[in-house]
CSV table of C-alpha atoms and ligand atoms in Angstrom, one decimal:
chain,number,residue,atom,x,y,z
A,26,UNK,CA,39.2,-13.3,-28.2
A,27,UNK,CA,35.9,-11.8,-28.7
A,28,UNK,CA,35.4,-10.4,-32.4
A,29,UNK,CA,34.1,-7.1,-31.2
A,30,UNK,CA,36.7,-4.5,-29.9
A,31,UNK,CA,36.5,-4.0,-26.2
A,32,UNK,CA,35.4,-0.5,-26.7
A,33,UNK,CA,32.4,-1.1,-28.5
A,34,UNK,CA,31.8,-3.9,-25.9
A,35,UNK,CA,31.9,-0.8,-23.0
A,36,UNK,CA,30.2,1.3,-24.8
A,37,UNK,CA,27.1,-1.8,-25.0
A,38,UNK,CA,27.5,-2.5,-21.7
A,39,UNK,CA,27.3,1.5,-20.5
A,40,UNK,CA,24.1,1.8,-22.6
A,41,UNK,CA,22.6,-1.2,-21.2
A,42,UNK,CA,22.7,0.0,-17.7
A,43,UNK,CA,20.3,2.9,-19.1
A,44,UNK,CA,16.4,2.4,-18.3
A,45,UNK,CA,14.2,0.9,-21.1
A,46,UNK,CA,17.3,-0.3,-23.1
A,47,UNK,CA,17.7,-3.8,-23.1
A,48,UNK,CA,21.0,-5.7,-24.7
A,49,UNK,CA,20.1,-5.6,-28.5
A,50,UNK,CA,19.2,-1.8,-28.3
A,51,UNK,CA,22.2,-1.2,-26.4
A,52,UNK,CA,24.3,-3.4,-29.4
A,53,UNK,CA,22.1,-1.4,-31.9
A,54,UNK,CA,22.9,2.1,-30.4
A,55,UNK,CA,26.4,1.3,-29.8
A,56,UNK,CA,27.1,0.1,-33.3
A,57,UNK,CA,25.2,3.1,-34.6
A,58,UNK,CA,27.3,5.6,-32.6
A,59,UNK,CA,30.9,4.4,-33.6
A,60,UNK,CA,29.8,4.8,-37.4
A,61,UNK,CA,28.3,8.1,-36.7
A,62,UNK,CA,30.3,11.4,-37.4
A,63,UNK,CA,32.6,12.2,-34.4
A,64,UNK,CA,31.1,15.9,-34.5
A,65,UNK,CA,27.4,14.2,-33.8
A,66,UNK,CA,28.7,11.9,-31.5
A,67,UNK,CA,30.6,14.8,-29.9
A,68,UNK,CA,27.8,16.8,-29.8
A,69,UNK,CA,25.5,14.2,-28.3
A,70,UNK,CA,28.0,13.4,-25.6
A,71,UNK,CA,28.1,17.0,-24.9
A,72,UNK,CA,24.1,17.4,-24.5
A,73,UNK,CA,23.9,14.8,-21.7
A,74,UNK,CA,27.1,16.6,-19.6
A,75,UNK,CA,25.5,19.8,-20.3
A,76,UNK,CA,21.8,18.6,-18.7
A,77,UNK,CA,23.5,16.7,-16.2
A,78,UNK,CA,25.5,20.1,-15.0
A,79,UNK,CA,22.3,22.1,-15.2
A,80,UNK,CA,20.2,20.3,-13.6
A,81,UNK,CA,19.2,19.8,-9.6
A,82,UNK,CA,16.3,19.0,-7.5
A,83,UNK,CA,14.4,21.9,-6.1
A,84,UNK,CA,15.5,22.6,-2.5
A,85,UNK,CA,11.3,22.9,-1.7
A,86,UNK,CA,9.7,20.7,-3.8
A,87,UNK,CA,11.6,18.2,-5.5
A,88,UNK,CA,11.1,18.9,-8.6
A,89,UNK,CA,13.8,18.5,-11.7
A,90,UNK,CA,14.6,22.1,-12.7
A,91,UNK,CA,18.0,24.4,-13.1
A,92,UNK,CA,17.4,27.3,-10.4
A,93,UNK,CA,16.3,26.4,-7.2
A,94,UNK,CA,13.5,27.1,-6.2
A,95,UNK,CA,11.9,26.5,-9.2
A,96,UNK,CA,9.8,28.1,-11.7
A,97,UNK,CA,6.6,26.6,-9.9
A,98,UNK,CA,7.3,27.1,-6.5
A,99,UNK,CA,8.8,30.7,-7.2
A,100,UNK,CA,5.2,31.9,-9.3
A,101,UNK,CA,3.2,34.7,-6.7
A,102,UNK,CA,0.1,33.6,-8.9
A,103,UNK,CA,-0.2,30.0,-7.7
A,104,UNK,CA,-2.2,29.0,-4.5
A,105,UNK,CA,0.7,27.8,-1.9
A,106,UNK,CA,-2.0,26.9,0.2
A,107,UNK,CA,-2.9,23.8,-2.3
A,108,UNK,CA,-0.2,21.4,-2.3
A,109,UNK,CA,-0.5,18.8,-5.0
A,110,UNK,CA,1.9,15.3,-3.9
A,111,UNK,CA,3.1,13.2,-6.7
A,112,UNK,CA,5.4,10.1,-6.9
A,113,UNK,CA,8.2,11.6,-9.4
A,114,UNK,CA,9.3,14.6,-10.9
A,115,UNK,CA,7.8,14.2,-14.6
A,116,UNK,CA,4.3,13.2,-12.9
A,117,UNK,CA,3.8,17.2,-12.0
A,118,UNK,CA,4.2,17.4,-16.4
A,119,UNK,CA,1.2,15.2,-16.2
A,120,UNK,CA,-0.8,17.4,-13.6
A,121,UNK,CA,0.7,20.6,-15.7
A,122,UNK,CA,-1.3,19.4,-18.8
A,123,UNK,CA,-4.3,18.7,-17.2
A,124,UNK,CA,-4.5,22.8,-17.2
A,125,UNK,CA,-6.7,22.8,-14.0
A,126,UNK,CA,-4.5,23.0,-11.0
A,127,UNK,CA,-3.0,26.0,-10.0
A,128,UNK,CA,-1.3,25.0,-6.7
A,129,UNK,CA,2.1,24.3,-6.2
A,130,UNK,CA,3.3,20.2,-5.6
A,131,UNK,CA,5.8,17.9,-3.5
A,132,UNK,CA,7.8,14.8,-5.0
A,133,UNK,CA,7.5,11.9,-2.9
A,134,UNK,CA,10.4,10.2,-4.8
A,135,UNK,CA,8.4,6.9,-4.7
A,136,UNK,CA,6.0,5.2,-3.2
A,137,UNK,CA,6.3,2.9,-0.2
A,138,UNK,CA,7.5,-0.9,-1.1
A,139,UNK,CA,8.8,-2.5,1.9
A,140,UNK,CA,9.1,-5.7,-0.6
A,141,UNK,CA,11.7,-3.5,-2.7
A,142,UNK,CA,13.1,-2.1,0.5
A,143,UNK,CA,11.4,1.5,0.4
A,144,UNK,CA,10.4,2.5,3.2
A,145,UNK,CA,8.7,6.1,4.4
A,146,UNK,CA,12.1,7.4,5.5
A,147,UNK,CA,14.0,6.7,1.9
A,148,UNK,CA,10.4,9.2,0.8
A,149,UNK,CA,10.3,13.1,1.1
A,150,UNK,CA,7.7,13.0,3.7
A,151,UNK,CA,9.8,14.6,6.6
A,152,UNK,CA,10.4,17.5,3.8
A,153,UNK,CA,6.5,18.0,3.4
A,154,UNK,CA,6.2,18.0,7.1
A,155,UNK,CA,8.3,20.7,7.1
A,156,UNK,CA,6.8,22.7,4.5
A,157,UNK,CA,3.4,22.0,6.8
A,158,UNK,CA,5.3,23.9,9.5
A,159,UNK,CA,6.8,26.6,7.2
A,160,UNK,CA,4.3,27.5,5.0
A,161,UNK,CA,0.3,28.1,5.0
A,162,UNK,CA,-1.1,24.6,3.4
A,163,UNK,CA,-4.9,24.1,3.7
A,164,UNK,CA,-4.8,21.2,1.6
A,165,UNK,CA,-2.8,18.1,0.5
A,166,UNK,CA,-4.2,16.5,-2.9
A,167,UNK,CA,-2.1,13.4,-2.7
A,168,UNK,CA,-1.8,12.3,-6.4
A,169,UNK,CA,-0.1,8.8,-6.7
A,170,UNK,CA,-0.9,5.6,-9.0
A,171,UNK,CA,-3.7,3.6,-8.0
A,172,UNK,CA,-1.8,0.5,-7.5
A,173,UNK,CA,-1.3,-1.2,-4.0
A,174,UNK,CA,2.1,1.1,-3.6
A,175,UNK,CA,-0.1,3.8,-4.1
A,176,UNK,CA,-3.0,3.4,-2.1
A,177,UNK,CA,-0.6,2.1,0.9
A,178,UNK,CA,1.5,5.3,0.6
A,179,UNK,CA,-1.8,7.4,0.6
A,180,UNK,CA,-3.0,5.7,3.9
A,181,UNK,CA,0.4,6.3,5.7
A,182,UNK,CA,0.4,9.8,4.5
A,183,UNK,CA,-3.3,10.7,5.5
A,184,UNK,CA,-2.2,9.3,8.8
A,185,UNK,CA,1.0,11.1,9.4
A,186,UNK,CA,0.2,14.1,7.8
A,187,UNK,CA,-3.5,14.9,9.8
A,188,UNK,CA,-3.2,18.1,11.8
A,189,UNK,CA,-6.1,20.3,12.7
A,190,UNK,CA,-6.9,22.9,9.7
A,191,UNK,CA,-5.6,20.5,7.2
A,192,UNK,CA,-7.8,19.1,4.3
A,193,UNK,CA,-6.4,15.9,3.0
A,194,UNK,CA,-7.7,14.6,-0.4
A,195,UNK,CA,-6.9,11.9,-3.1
A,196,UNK,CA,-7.1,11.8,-6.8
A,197,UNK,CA,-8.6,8.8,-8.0
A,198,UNK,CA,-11.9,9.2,-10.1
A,199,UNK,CA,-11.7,7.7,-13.4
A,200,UNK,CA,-7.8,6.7,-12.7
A,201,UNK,CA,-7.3,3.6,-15.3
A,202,UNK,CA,-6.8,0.8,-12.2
A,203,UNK,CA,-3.5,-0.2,-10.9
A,204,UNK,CA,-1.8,2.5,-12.9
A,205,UNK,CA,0.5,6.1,-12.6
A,206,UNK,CA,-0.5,9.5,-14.1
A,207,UNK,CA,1.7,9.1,-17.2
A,208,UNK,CA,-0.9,6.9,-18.7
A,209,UNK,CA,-4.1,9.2,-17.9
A,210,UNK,CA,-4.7,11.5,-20.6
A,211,UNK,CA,-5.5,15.5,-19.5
A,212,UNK,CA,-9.2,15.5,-19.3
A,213,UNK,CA,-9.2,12.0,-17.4
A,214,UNK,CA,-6.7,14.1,-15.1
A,215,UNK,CA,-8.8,17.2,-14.3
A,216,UNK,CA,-11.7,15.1,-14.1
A,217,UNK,CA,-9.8,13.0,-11.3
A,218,UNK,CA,-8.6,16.3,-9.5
A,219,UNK,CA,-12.2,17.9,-9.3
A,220,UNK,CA,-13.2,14.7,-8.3
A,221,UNK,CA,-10.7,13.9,-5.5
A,222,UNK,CA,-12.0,12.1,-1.9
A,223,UNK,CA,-11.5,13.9,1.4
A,224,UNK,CA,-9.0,11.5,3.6
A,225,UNK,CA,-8.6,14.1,6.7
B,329,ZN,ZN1,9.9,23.6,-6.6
Protein backbone atom coordinates (compact mmCIF):
# COMPACT_ATOMS: atom_id res chain seq x y z
CA UNK A 1 0.00 0.00 0.00
CA UNK A 2 1.48 3.14 -1.18
CA UNK A 3 0.95 6.20 1.39
CA UNK A 4 -0.28 8.43 -1.36
CA UNK A 5 -3.90 8.05 -2.54
CA UNK A 6 -4.06 6.64 -6.01
CA UNK A 7 -5.54 9.82 -7.26
CA UNK A 8 -2.89 12.00 -6.46
CA UNK A 9 -0.64 9.26 -7.90
CA UNK A 10 -2.76 9.75 -11.49
CA UNK A 11 -2.87 12.98 -11.29
CA UNK A 12 1.54 12.83 -11.00
CA UNK A 13 1.67 10.55 -13.45
CA UNK A 14 -0.82 12.70 -16.06
CA UNK A 15 1.34 15.73 -15.44
CA UNK A 16 4.51 13.94 -15.96
CA UNK A 17 3.58 12.94 -19.47
CA UNK A 18 3.53 16.90 -20.06
CA UNK A 19 6.80 18.38 -21.90
CA UNK A 20 9.41 20.07 -19.60
CA UNK A 21 7.90 18.50 -16.48
CA UNK A 22 9.86 15.98 -15.01
CA UNK A 23 8.69 13.65 -11.81
CA UNK A 24 9.28 16.06 -8.82
CA UNK A 25 7.44 19.00 -10.69
CA UNK A 26 4.76 16.74 -11.61
CA UNK A 27 4.65 15.62 -7.52
CA UNK A 28 5.01 19.37 -6.77
CA UNK A 29 2.08 20.46 -9.10
CA UNK A 30 -0.01 17.63 -8.20
CA UNK A 31 0.28 18.20 -4.53
CA UNK A 32 -0.22 21.89 -5.11
CA UNK A 33 -3.50 21.37 -7.08
CA UNK A 34 -5.40 19.05 -4.62
CA UNK A 35 -4.85 21.82 -1.77
CA UNK A 36 -5.89 24.46 -4.09
CA UNK A 37 -9.59 25.82 -4.12
CA UNK A 38 -11.78 23.55 -6.21
CA UNK A 39 -13.14 26.84 -8.00
CA UNK A 40 -9.20 27.52 -9.14
CA UNK A 41 -8.71 24.11 -9.94
CA UNK A 42 -12.06 24.15 -11.78
CA UNK A 43 -11.26 27.01 -13.44
CA UNK A 44 -7.84 25.91 -14.56
CA UNK A 45 -9.18 22.58 -15.82
CA UNK A 46 -11.67 24.51 -17.75
CA UNK A 47 -8.90 26.93 -19.55
CA UNK A 48 -7.05 23.93 -21.04
CA UNK A 49 -10.67 22.26 -22.50
CA UNK A 50 -11.59 25.56 -23.66
CA UNK A 51 -7.96 26.08 -25.73
CA UNK A 52 -8.02 22.61 -26.62
CA UNK A 53 -11.75 23.13 -28.34
CA UNK A 54 -10.70 26.33 -29.94
CA UNK A 55 -7.90 25.55 -31.34
CA UNK A 56 -6.83 23.86 -35.03
CA UNK A 57 -4.17 23.87 -37.47
CA UNK A 58 -4.67 26.21 -40.32
CA UNK A 59 -5.91 24.31 -43.40
CA UNK A 60 -2.96 26.50 -45.61
CA UNK A 61 -0.33 26.99 -43.47
CA UNK A 62 -0.10 25.09 -40.38
CA UNK A 63 -0.18 27.38 -38.16
CA UNK A 64 -1.95 27.08 -34.43
CA UNK A 65 -4.86 29.50 -34.67
CA UNK A 66 -8.96 29.23 -34.05
CA UNK A 67 -10.47 30.17 -37.63
CA UNK A 68 -9.08 28.64 -40.43
CA UNK A 69 -7.40 30.16 -42.53
CA UNK A 70 -5.79 32.17 -40.22
CA UNK A 71 -5.24 35.67 -39.37
CA UNK A 72 -1.90 35.61 -41.39
CA UNK A 73 -2.76 33.88 -44.34
CA UNK A 74 -6.26 35.71 -44.48
CA UNK A 75 -4.28 39.61 -44.31
CA UNK A 76 -4.62 41.25 -48.30
CA UNK A 77 -1.63 43.43 -47.04
CA UNK A 78 1.04 40.65 -46.82
CA UNK A 79 3.19 39.56 -49.83
CA UNK A 80 1.75 35.86 -50.78
CA UNK A 81 4.39 35.74 -53.12
CA UNK A 82 7.12 35.49 -50.12
CA UNK A 83 6.62 32.34 -48.29
CA UNK A 84 8.56 32.14 -45.10
CA UNK A 85 9.12 27.95 -44.00
CA UNK A 86 9.61 27.28 -40.31
CA UNK A 87 9.86 24.05 -38.28
CA UNK A 88 6.79 24.63 -35.74
CA UNK A 89 3.98 26.77 -35.20
CA UNK A 90 5.42 29.14 -32.33
CA UNK A 91 8.72 29.64 -34.57
CA UNK A 92 6.39 32.16 -36.96
CA UNK A 93 6.00 34.21 -33.10
CA UNK A 94 9.75 34.40 -33.50
CA UNK A 95 9.78 35.67 -37.16
CA UNK A 96 6.53 37.94 -36.04
CA UNK A 97 8.85 39.83 -33.54
CA UNK A 98 11.53 40.33 -35.68
CA UNK A 99 9.02 43.09 -37.27
CA UNK A 100 10.68 42.76 -40.84
CA UNK A 101 8.86 40.18 -42.73
CA UNK A 102 5.73 40.83 -44.21
CA UNK A 103 5.18 37.53 -46.16
CA UNK A 104 3.06 34.89 -45.18
CA UNK A 105 4.80 31.25 -43.84
CA UNK A 106 4.50 27.23 -43.95
CA UNK A 107 5.01 24.77 -40.86
CA UNK A 108 7.10 22.03 -41.72
CA UNK A 109 6.07 20.24 -38.43
CA UNK A 110 9.75 19.12 -38.02
CA UNK A 111 12.69 18.65 -39.44
CA UNK A 112 13.95 15.53 -41.09
CA UNK A 113 15.50 12.77 -38.54
CA UNK A 114 15.59 9.48 -40.15
CA UNK A 115 17.52 8.54 -36.64
CA UNK A 116 14.16 9.50 -34.77
CA UNK A 117 12.12 8.04 -37.61
CA UNK A 118 11.02 11.39 -39.46
CA UNK A 119 11.10 11.21 -42.61
CA UNK A 120 10.06 13.92 -45.55
CA UNK A 121 6.56 12.32 -45.79
CA UNK A 122 5.65 12.54 -41.85
CA UNK A 123 6.73 16.77 -42.95
CA UNK A 124 4.27 19.27 -44.69
CA UNK A 125 6.25 19.33 -47.78
CA UNK A 126 3.54 17.78 -50.22
CA UNK A 127 1.21 20.71 -48.69
CA UNK A 128 3.83 23.53 -49.81
CA UNK A 129 4.04 21.84 -53.10
CA UNK A 130 0.66 22.39 -53.40
CA UNK A 131 0.46 25.85 -52.35
CA UNK A 132 3.48 26.22 -55.20
CA UNK A 133 0.80 25.01 -57.72
CA UNK A 134 -2.01 27.04 -56.18
CA UNK A 135 -0.79 30.13 -55.34
CA UNK A 136 1.84 32.82 -56.90
CA UNK A 137 5.19 32.15 -54.79
CA UNK A 138 8.39 33.85 -56.07
CA UNK A 139 10.29 32.90 -53.15
CA UNK A 140 10.81 30.27 -50.39
CA UNK A 141 12.92 31.76 -47.28
CA UNK A 142 13.36 28.41 -45.63
CA UNK A 143 13.89 29.35 -41.85
CA UNK A 144 14.88 26.22 -39.77
CA UNK A 145 17.59 25.80 -36.83
CA UNK A 146 21.03 25.53 -37.84
CA UNK A 147 21.64 22.19 -36.61
CA UNK A 148 22.41 19.04 -38.77
CA UNK A 149 18.28 18.41 -38.88
CA UNK A 150 18.22 21.70 -40.19
CA UNK A 151 20.63 22.08 -42.75
CA UNK A 152 19.66 18.38 -44.09
CA UNK A 153 15.98 19.44 -44.25
CA UNK A 154 17.11 22.68 -46.11
CA UNK A 155 19.11 20.64 -48.81
CA UNK A 156 16.14 18.16 -49.38
CA UNK A 157 13.84 21.07 -49.69
CA UNK A 158 15.98 23.26 -52.14
CA UNK A 159 16.09 20.04 -54.13
CA UNK A 160 12.51 19.17 -54.27
CA UNK A 161 11.12 22.34 -54.22
CA UNK A 162 13.39 24.02 -57.52
CA UNK A 163 11.00 24.94 -60.26
CA UNK A 164 11.77 27.60 -62.86
CA UNK A 165 10.68 31.20 -61.45
CA UNK A 166 11.27 30.09 -57.96
CA UNK A 167 13.88 31.87 -55.69
CA UNK A 168 14.91 29.70 -52.93
CA UNK A 169 16.76 31.26 -49.84
CA UNK A 170 17.93 30.34 -46.31
CA UNK A 171 18.23 32.25 -43.06
CA UNK A 172 21.28 31.74 -41.44
CA UNK A 173 23.54 34.96 -40.83
CA UNK A 174 24.33 35.46 -37.34
CA UNK A 175 22.15 32.26 -36.29
CA UNK A 176 23.77 31.17 -32.74
CA UNK A 177 25.21 27.55 -34.17
CA UNK A 178 23.40 24.36 -33.88
CA UNK A 179 20.33 26.19 -32.67
CA UNK A 180 16.22 27.06 -33.45
CA UNK A 181 14.79 30.62 -33.78
CA UNK A 182 13.38 30.64 -30.20
CA UNK A 183 16.77 31.41 -28.91
CA UNK A 184 17.68 34.35 -31.53
CA UNK A 185 16.63 37.49 -30.20
CA UNK A 186 14.57 40.08 -32.88
CA UNK A 187 17.38 42.11 -34.29
CA UNK A 188 19.63 38.85 -34.67
CA UNK A 189 16.40 37.62 -36.61
CA UNK A 190 15.91 40.45 -39.15
CA UNK A 191 19.50 40.65 -39.55
CA UNK A 192 19.46 36.76 -40.53
CA UNK A 193 16.34 37.40 -42.90
CA UNK A 194 18.01 40.39 -44.90
CA UNK A 195 20.87 38.41 -44.86
CA UNK A 196 19.49 35.08 -46.22
CA UNK A 197 21.69 32.81 -49.08
CA UNK A 198 20.10 32.02 -52.45
CA UNK A 199 19.79 28.01 -52.62
CA UNK A 200 17.75 27.95 -56.20
ZN1 LIG B 1 -2.45 30.14 -42.08
Amino acid sequence: MSAIPESIIALIAALARLPGVGPRSAERIALHLVQTDSAIVKQLADTILLAREKIQFCTICGALTEKSPCPICDDLRRDSALVCVVERAVDILSVEKSGTFRGKFHVLGGKISPLDGVEPEDLRIAELETRLSNETIKEIIIALGTDVEGDATSNYLAKRLARSGLKISRIGFGLPAGSGLEFADELTLSRALEGRRDMS
